[in-house]
Structure formats: structure tokens, C-alpha cells
Short mmCIF file of C-alpha atoms in Angstrom, two decimals:
data_model
loop_
_atom_site.label_atom_id
_atom_site.label_comp_id
_atom_site.label_asym_id
_atom_site.label_seq_id
_atom_site.Cartn_x
_atom_site.Cartn_y
_atom_site.Cartn_z
CA UNK A 1 90.00 135.72 121.36
CA UNK A 2 88.97 133.30 118.59
CA UNK A 3 90.77 129.94 118.64
CA UNK A 4 92.65 129.21 115.44
CA UNK A 5 91.81 125.60 114.59
CA UNK A 6 92.72 123.54 111.53
CA UNK A 7 92.41 119.93 110.44
CA UNK A 8 94.83 118.61 107.80
CA UNK A 9 93.68 115.76 105.56
CA UNK A 10 95.03 114.04 102.47
CA UNK A 11 98.30 112.60 103.78
CA UNK A 12 99.19 109.24 105.26
CA UNK A 13 100.13 111.10 108.44
CA UNK A 14 102.98 112.61 110.41
CA UNK A 15 105.86 112.24 110.88
CA UNK A 16 106.54 111.74 107.18
CA UNK A 17 107.26 108.27 105.87
CA UNK A 18 105.81 108.33 102.36
CA UNK A 19 106.02 111.40 100.12
CA UNK A 20 105.96 115.11 99.48
CA UNK A 21 102.63 115.94 101.10
CA UNK A 22 103.61 114.08 104.26
CA UNK A 23 106.89 115.97 104.43
CA UNK A 24 105.03 119.23 103.96
CA UNK A 25 102.52 118.37 106.70
CA UNK A 26 105.39 117.38 108.99
CA UNK A 27 106.74 120.93 108.68
CA UNK A 28 103.46 122.86 108.56
CA UNK A 29 101.66 121.26 111.52
CA UNK A 30 104.28 122.02 114.24
CA UNK A 31 104.89 125.45 112.67
CA UNK A 32 101.23 126.33 113.17
CA UNK A 33 101.20 124.86 116.71
CA UNK A 34 104.10 127.17 117.61
CA UNK A 35 101.97 130.09 116.41
CA UNK A 36 98.98 129.29 118.56
CA UNK A 37 96.92 127.08 116.29
CA UNK A 38 95.09 123.93 117.36
CA UNK A 39 96.20 121.45 114.70
CA UNK A 40 94.78 118.02 113.88
CA UNK A 41 96.37 115.69 111.32
CA UNK A 42 94.57 112.55 110.13
CA UNK A 43 96.82 109.48 109.92
CA UNK A 44 96.21 106.20 108.10
CA UNK A 45 96.94 103.01 110.05
CA UNK A 46 97.13 99.52 108.55
CA UNK A 47 94.71 96.96 109.97
CA UNK A 48 91.34 96.91 111.66
CA UNK A 49 90.18 98.48 114.88
CA UNK A 50 88.72 101.61 116.38
CA UNK A 51 89.84 105.17 115.68
CA UNK A 52 92.27 106.42 118.32
CA UNK A 53 94.16 109.61 119.06
CA UNK A 54 97.56 110.68 120.33
CA UNK A 55 99.84 113.72 120.15
CA UNK A 56 103.05 114.44 118.26
CA UNK A 57 104.97 117.69 118.76
CA UNK A 58 101.81 119.37 120.01
CA UNK A 59 99.80 118.12 117.03
CA UNK A 60 96.66 116.09 117.64
CA UNK A 61 96.79 112.95 115.53
CA UNK A 62 93.55 111.16 114.67
CA UNK A 63 94.63 107.67 113.65
CA UNK A 64 92.32 105.75 111.35
CA UNK A 65 92.81 101.97 110.99
CA UNK A 66 92.03 100.77 107.45
CA UNK A 67 92.03 97.05 106.66
CA UNK A 68 91.84 97.54 102.87
CA UNK A 69 95.15 97.92 101.04
CA UNK A 70 96.29 99.94 98.03
CA UNK A 71 94.36 102.71 96.32
CA UNK A 72 91.02 101.39 97.58
CA UNK A 73 92.28 101.64 101.15
CA UNK A 74 93.31 105.26 100.56
CA UNK A 75 89.79 106.09 99.38
CA UNK A 76 88.32 104.40 102.46
CA UNK A 77 90.71 106.35 104.70
CA UNK A 78 89.85 109.65 102.98
CA UNK A 79 86.11 109.02 103.42
CA UNK A 80 86.43 108.10 107.10
CA UNK A 81 88.66 111.13 107.71
CA UNK A 82 86.24 113.45 105.93
CA UNK A 83 83.30 112.15 107.99
CA UNK A 84 85.25 112.68 111.20
CA UNK A 85 86.51 116.15 110.23
CA UNK A 86 83.03 117.26 109.14
CA UNK A 87 81.78 116.58 112.65
CA UNK A 88 84.08 119.21 114.18
CA UNK A 89 84.51 122.95 113.86
CA UNK A 90 87.37 124.89 112.33
CA UNK A 91 89.17 125.27 109.03
CA UNK A 92 90.02 122.27 106.84
CA UNK A 93 93.19 122.01 104.72
CA UNK A 94 92.94 119.21 102.16
CA UNK A 95 96.21 118.15 100.54
CA UNK A 96 95.46 116.76 97.10
CA UNK A 97 92.22 116.39 95.15
CA UNK A 98 92.14 112.62 94.54
CA UNK A 99 88.91 112.24 96.54
CA UNK A 100 87.68 115.82 96.26
CA UNK A 101 84.08 114.68 95.67
CA UNK A 102 83.98 113.92 99.41
CA UNK A 103 84.49 117.64 100.10
CA UNK A 104 80.82 118.17 99.27
CA UNK A 105 80.24 117.20 102.89
CA UNK A 106 82.09 120.30 104.08
CA UNK A 107 79.86 122.47 101.91
CA UNK A 108 76.78 120.87 103.46
CA UNK A 109 78.20 121.58 106.93
CA UNK A 110 79.21 125.17 105.96
CA UNK A 111 82.86 124.42 106.82
CA UNK A 112 85.65 126.34 105.10
CA UNK A 113 87.99 124.10 103.08
CA UNK A 114 91.28 125.12 101.42
CA UNK A 115 92.53 122.54 98.90
CA UNK A 116 96.08 122.13 97.61
CA UNK A 117 95.32 120.88 94.09
CA UNK A 118 98.69 119.15 93.56
CA UNK A 119 99.56 118.21 89.95
CA UNK A 120 97.37 117.36 86.97
CA UNK A 121 97.20 113.69 87.91
CA UNK A 122 94.84 112.59 85.14
CA UNK A 123 97.45 113.47 82.50
CA UNK A 124 100.00 110.97 83.80
CA UNK A 125 100.84 108.09 81.48
CA UNK A 126 100.89 105.46 84.21
CA UNK A 127 97.13 105.54 84.84
CA UNK A 128 94.53 103.52 82.94
CA UNK A 129 91.31 104.98 81.55
CA UNK A 130 89.24 104.34 84.70
CA UNK A 131 91.81 105.96 87.01
CA UNK A 132 92.21 108.93 84.67
CA UNK A 133 88.44 109.44 84.61
CA UNK A 134 88.33 109.35 88.43
CA UNK A 135 91.12 111.91 88.73
CA UNK A 136 89.56 114.14 86.07
CA UNK A 137 86.21 114.16 87.89
CA UNK A 138 87.90 114.96 91.19
CA UNK A 139 90.03 117.68 89.61
CA UNK A 140 86.83 119.47 88.63
CA UNK A 141 85.18 118.66 91.97
CA UNK A 142 88.06 120.17 93.91
CA UNK A 143 87.86 123.37 91.87
CA UNK A 144 84.14 123.72 92.54
CA UNK A 145 83.93 122.50 96.14
CA UNK A 146 87.01 124.11 97.66
CA UNK A 147 86.50 127.55 99.17
CA UNK A 148 90.02 128.44 98.05
CA UNK A 149 92.67 126.60 96.02
CA UNK A 150 96.45 126.40 96.38
CA UNK A 151 98.53 125.80 93.26
CA UNK A 152 102.08 124.64 93.87
CA UNK A 153 103.38 126.05 90.56
CA UNK A 154 102.46 128.92 88.19
CA UNK A 155 101.57 126.40 85.46
CA UNK A 156 99.17 124.65 87.83
CA UNK A 157 97.58 128.02 88.62
CA UNK A 158 97.15 128.62 84.89
CA UNK A 159 95.47 125.22 84.55
CA UNK A 160 93.11 125.86 87.47
CA UNK A 161 92.24 129.32 86.12
CA UNK A 162 90.59 127.64 83.13
CA UNK A 163 87.99 126.36 85.60
CA UNK A 164 87.66 128.98 88.34
CA UNK A 165 88.50 132.64 88.85
CA UNK A 166 92.16 133.47 89.49
CA UNK A 167 91.00 135.22 92.66
CA UNK A 168 90.19 131.78 94.06
CA UNK A 169 93.77 130.53 93.58
CA UNK A 170 96.98 131.26 95.49
CA UNK A 171 100.32 129.98 94.23
CA UNK A 172 102.57 128.59 96.99
CA UNK A 173 105.29 126.05 96.10
CA UNK A 174 106.84 123.36 98.27
CA UNK A 175 109.81 124.02 100.49
CA UNK A 176 112.92 122.20 101.63
CA UNK A 177 115.76 122.55 104.07
CA UNK A 178 119.04 124.13 103.03
CA UNK A 179 121.77 121.49 103.29
CA UNK A 180 125.28 122.76 103.92
CA UNK A 181 126.94 119.50 104.99
CA UNK A 182 126.34 115.75 104.97
CA UNK A 183 128.20 112.69 106.19
CA UNK A 184 130.54 111.46 103.45
CA UNK A 185 130.61 108.07 105.12
CA UNK A 186 127.06 107.48 103.91
CA UNK A 187 128.15 107.62 100.27
CA UNK A 188 131.37 105.67 100.87
CA UNK A 189 129.21 102.71 101.84
CA UNK A 190 128.07 102.62 98.19
CA UNK A 191 131.57 102.92 96.79
CA UNK A 192 131.11 106.58 95.90
CA UNK A 193 133.25 109.69 96.30
CA UNK A 194 132.23 113.34 96.50
CA UNK A 195 131.75 114.74 93.00
CA UNK A 196 132.35 111.33 91.43
CA UNK A 197 128.76 110.67 90.47
CA UNK A 198 125.47 112.24 89.42
CA UNK A 199 122.19 111.20 91.01
CA UNK A 200 118.67 110.56 89.76
CA UNK A 201 115.82 110.08 92.26
CA UNK A 202 112.43 109.21 90.78
CA UNK A 203 109.78 106.54 90.49
CA UNK A 204 110.68 104.18 87.66
CA UNK A 205 108.01 105.35 85.21
CA UNK A 206 108.26 106.39 81.53
CA UNK A 207 107.13 109.97 82.20
CA UNK A 208 110.26 110.48 84.34
CA UNK A 209 112.60 109.95 81.35
CA UNK A 210 114.75 107.41 83.18
CA UNK A 211 115.31 105.16 80.17
CA UNK A 212 116.40 108.12 78.03
CA UNK A 213 118.79 109.34 80.73
CA UNK A 214 120.33 105.89 81.32
CA UNK A 215 120.79 105.33 77.57
CA UNK A 216 122.36 108.77 77.19
CA UNK A 217 124.74 108.18 80.09
CA UNK A 218 125.65 104.73 78.80
CA UNK A 219 126.27 105.83 75.20
CA UNK A 220 129.99 106.31 75.92
CA UNK A 221 132.43 106.01 78.85
CA UNK A 222 131.94 108.95 81.22
CA UNK A 223 134.57 108.47 83.91
CA UNK A 224 131.76 109.26 86.35
CA UNK A 225 128.94 107.18 87.76
CA UNK A 226 125.20 107.72 87.58
CA UNK A 227 123.35 106.63 90.71
CA UNK A 228 119.69 105.78 90.10
CA UNK A 229 117.63 105.45 93.26
CA UNK A 230 114.36 103.57 93.32
CA UNK A 231 112.81 100.13 93.26
CA UNK A 232 113.40 98.13 90.07
CA UNK A 233 111.40 94.95 89.51
CA UNK A 234 112.76 92.55 86.85
CA UNK A 235 109.17 91.52 86.13
CA UNK A 236 108.25 95.09 85.14
CA UNK A 237 108.96 95.63 81.42
CA UNK A 238 109.96 99.30 81.63
CA UNK A 239 112.08 98.87 84.74
CA UNK A 240 113.80 95.86 83.20
CA UNK A 241 114.54 97.87 80.04
CA UNK A 242 116.17 100.62 82.13
CA UNK A 243 118.55 98.20 83.81
CA UNK A 244 119.32 96.40 80.54
CA UNK A 245 120.28 99.74 78.95
CA UNK A 246 122.74 100.60 81.71
CA UNK A 247 126.50 100.50 81.33
CA UNK A 248 128.71 99.50 84.24
CA UNK A 249 128.93 103.19 85.16
CA UNK A 250 125.24 103.22 86.13
CA UNK A 251 124.47 101.79 89.56
CA UNK A 252 121.13 100.94 91.17
CA UNK A 253 121.32 100.92 94.98
CA UNK A 254 117.57 100.30 95.22
CA UNK A 255 115.02 102.29 97.18
CA UNK A 256 116.62 104.06 100.15
CA UNK A 257 114.28 105.34 102.86
CA UNK A 258 116.86 106.70 105.30
CA UNK A 259 116.50 110.47 104.91
CA UNK A 260 120.04 111.20 106.08
CA UNK A 261 121.52 108.80 103.53
CA UNK A 262 119.45 110.22 100.66
CA UNK A 263 120.43 113.73 101.74
CA UNK A 264 124.11 112.77 101.73
CA UNK A 265 123.85 111.13 98.31
CA UNK A 266 122.23 114.27 96.93
CA UNK A 267 124.62 116.71 98.65
CA UNK A 268 127.83 115.01 97.50
CA UNK A 269 126.68 114.45 93.90
CA UNK A 270 128.31 116.26 91.00
CA UNK A 271 124.83 117.18 89.74
CA UNK A 272 121.21 116.10 89.99
CA UNK A 273 119.22 114.62 87.09
CA UNK A 274 115.50 115.38 86.96
CA UNK A 275 113.64 113.78 84.07
CA UNK A 276 110.06 114.47 85.20
CA UNK A 277 107.96 115.55 82.23
CA UNK A 278 104.75 116.52 84.07
CA UNK A 279 103.70 117.82 87.46
CA UNK A 280 103.95 121.02 89.42
CA UNK A 281 106.72 121.89 91.85
CA UNK A 282 108.40 118.54 92.44
CA UNK A 283 109.66 118.11 96.04
CA UNK A 284 112.74 116.15 94.98
CA UNK A 285 113.83 118.94 92.63
CA UNK A 286 113.32 121.53 95.37
CA UNK A 287 115.44 119.37 97.72
CA UNK A 288 118.17 119.28 95.07
CA UNK A 289 118.21 123.08 95.02
CA UNK A 290 118.40 123.09 98.81
CA UNK A 291 121.49 120.90 98.59
CA UNK A 292 123.11 123.24 96.07
CA UNK A 293 122.93 120.79 93.17
CA UNK A 294 123.39 121.81 89.58
CA UNK A 295 120.40 120.39 87.69
CA UNK A 296 120.12 118.48 84.43
CA UNK A 297 116.38 118.62 83.82
CA UNK A 298 113.84 117.63 81.24
CA UNK A 299 112.90 120.72 79.25
CA UNK A 300 109.37 121.71 80.22
CA UNK A 301 107.74 124.73 81.91
CA UNK A 302 107.43 122.93 85.25
CA UNK A 303 111.14 122.21 85.64
CA UNK A 304 112.30 125.48 84.08
CA UNK A 305 110.35 127.59 86.58
CA UNK A 306 111.58 125.61 89.60
CA UNK A 307 115.27 125.28 88.70
CA UNK A 308 115.63 128.40 86.57
CA UNK A 309 119.27 129.30 85.96
CA UNK A 310 120.40 126.41 88.18
CA UNK A 311 119.65 123.99 85.37
CA UNK A 312 120.51 122.92 81.87
CA UNK A 313 117.76 121.15 79.98
CA UNK A 314 117.19 118.37 77.47
CA UNK A 315 114.50 116.98 75.22
CA UNK A 316 115.24 113.41 74.26
CA UNK A 317 118.17 111.06 74.56
CA UNK A 318 120.55 112.80 72.14
CA UNK A 319 120.29 116.20 73.80
CA UNK A 320 120.58 114.58 77.22
CA UNK A 321 123.88 112.95 76.20
CA UNK A 322 125.21 116.31 74.99
CA UNK A 323 124.30 118.05 78.24
CA UNK A 324 125.88 115.27 80.31
CA UNK A 325 129.13 115.75 78.41
CA UNK A 326 129.05 119.53 78.94
CA UNK A 327 128.44 119.18 82.69
CA UNK A 328 131.22 116.63 83.11
CA UNK A 329 133.75 118.66 81.09
CA UNK A 330 133.08 122.25 82.21
CA UNK A 331 133.91 122.73 85.90
CA UNK A 332 133.37 126.49 85.76
CA UNK A 333 129.88 126.08 84.31
CA UNK A 334 129.07 123.51 86.95
CA UNK A 335 130.08 125.93 89.72
CA UNK A 336 127.89 128.65 88.19
CA UNK A 337 124.91 126.31 88.21
CA UNK A 338 125.56 125.28 91.81
CA UNK A 339 125.69 128.92 92.88
CA UNK A 340 122.46 129.62 91.01
CA UNK A 341 120.87 126.65 92.76
CA UNK A 342 121.58 128.16 96.19
CA UNK A 343 120.21 131.51 95.08
CA UNK A 344 117.05 130.02 93.59
CA UNK A 345 116.34 128.04 96.74
CA UNK A 346 116.88 131.06 99.00
CA UNK A 347 114.57 133.20 96.86
CA UNK A 348 111.58 130.86 96.61
CA UNK A 349 111.75 127.55 98.46
CA UNK A 350 112.84 127.99 102.08
CA UNK A 351 110.47 126.55 104.67
CA UNK A 352 110.36 129.94 106.37
CA UNK A 353 108.88 131.54 103.25
CA UNK A 354 106.59 128.68 102.24
CA UNK A 355 105.11 128.08 105.70
CA UNK A 356 104.73 131.81 106.30
CA UNK A 357 102.79 132.15 103.04
CA UNK A 358 100.55 129.25 104.05
CA UNK A 359 99.76 130.72 107.47
CA UNK A 360 98.94 134.08 105.90
CA UNK A 361 96.46 132.40 103.56
CA UNK A 362 94.96 130.19 106.27
CA UNK A 363 94.44 133.20 108.56
CA UNK A 364 92.31 134.76 105.83
CA UNK A 365 89.98 131.74 106.00
CA UNK A 366 90.14 130.89 109.71
#
């Protein structure tokens, strides 16, 4: 019987402590172990030293110390991981294309490599010209060098199909847990009550529409709070502008890394605000659906496909203010959206479905 073996690269490691890909790997790796796979996950460690290994939930972790910080350190980690993975046998799953040029090594070694192509990173406003050029090159490289591509959203599949055949692309979104209860004490610590606030969780960047949302919320008294999670630096012009635009009904608890607390804040919110203008299937939006949140989302094809009938949508500050007023005043409409959120999550974004779809695809290449 052939051993099913896979190495997962492109994350900071498991268990998750950073972002969406790490959370996905945290679910996928043990899932595959339970189904008889030999699974290796590459993990980035801060500092110098030799590569070492350990195990987590049956997953082999190859831990790579990297002394360089920031984006440069991530590139170093990706290169060292690729070199190590190319020296072993089995399927490779690469999460993200930011250093896809390195995948040429797998081609030289005749190793099969499935790449999750993530979002269209080079279109994001936050990057300078050099970074955008790097991402653009690697976007193309991933399309050419990967044996098969995963798109996390139909719009991403459409984008990739301008470069490779649709037969080379499989659409599988992210997943999340269904949340049916959460400790109300976690929100009380922030002076909040169930249904007495809406929540926005996003990096404080212009493309996430945070300034427009805060201005819209603050344009008149709401009788309801808006909780904006994330790190806000007074020395950062955009982040400072967001806080200066806020009324006393907008609160900024800072960046919260306790998963249980974030889950409780999301679950007990009146609705979830998602201002992302670009990207594929956003993990935070999927988690909002899992918590049964009604969604106020920026009007674009990415958000509309994910939230569907669980959302109402806005383009610009004026329309956002109108939608806020409707959601706060119409309890029946809010309940309809919450019900649609549960249905949308159950139909498309459960871990059972997402991980099952991944294993089916990986078996085709293993």
C-alpha cells in the first residue's frame, strides 16, 4: 500500500498564532493524519540555530530558525523550507504564492506541488512599486510552476484562468467552526452587552474601508456602539485619521489575540462589518457567518459571493450610513440576515466540507 505523504509550506507554523493560512493548516494537518497521511508542516522560529523537529497532534513539525526579521525573514524561511522539502519524497502543498519562484526547485526534482494561490496581492494599495512587482512576478510563477492550483473564491479562479487552463484550477474556500455559544463575561470586560454593539475586525488599512465605516457610524448618535479591533498607531496617518473621526460610540479595544475572546465579541455582536474591498474568501468574514452574524459588507464580488443573502452592502460613506440605520432600526430584517448567515455557512464553509474537498484533490495528486 502506497504511503500518503504531504509537506505543507507557506505558513508560520502550527498551531496557529498569526493568520488565515495558519488556522487552515492547523485544521488540515491533523485531519489528514487521522486519515492515514504522513504530514509535515514547516514552522518559522525566531533566532539563530540549527533546524530541529518535533511532533504536534501526530504532525511532524520541521522548525526553521531565522535570525532575519520582517518580510526578508519570511523569504529566507521560505527558501530554507523549500530546500528541505525538495530533498524528501511526497506531495507538496504550498499555501500562498509570495515566493512561488522557489517552486522551480520542485519541478527540477519532479515533485508534485499543489499551490493555494490566495488573493491577488499585487493589487493591494498598501504595497509600494517594488513589492507589487515581486508579487506580480510570483503570481505568474505560481501559475506556471504549480502542478495544480487552488483558488479560494470563484473570482480568484476567474483571475487565474486568464493565465492557465481552468482544468488546472480547483475552487475550495476557507472554512470555520460553527459557533452556537460564547462566554458573555468576555464582552462584559469591555463594557459591552449582547446585541448592544456591532464589530469590525480588520487590519487598519485604507482598502478595508475602516475610515468610511467609522465616519458613517459617527455621523449621528446611534444608541449602539461600534467595536473596532486592531492595532492603531498614533504615528500612522491613516490610523490616526480613523480614531480622530470616531464619535464616543466607537471604541478601540486594540489588537486581541485570545481566540475565545474574539469569538465571544463576534458571537454577541448585533452585526459584523466587513469593509474589505479586495481579496478572495476572507477568513474573518467566514468566521462571522459561522457565528451567525448579519453582515454589513463593502459591495464587491468577493464579499457578495461569500456572504450572499446574509449581507447588506455599501459603496462609500453615505450608503454605509444608510445601511447602518436600517440594520439598527429593523429587528425583523436583522433576524432574516442572521438566519441566512447560518444557512450560508452550513452550505459552503464548514470544516467538514472544506477539508474533505482538499483531501479529495490531494489524493488525485498523491
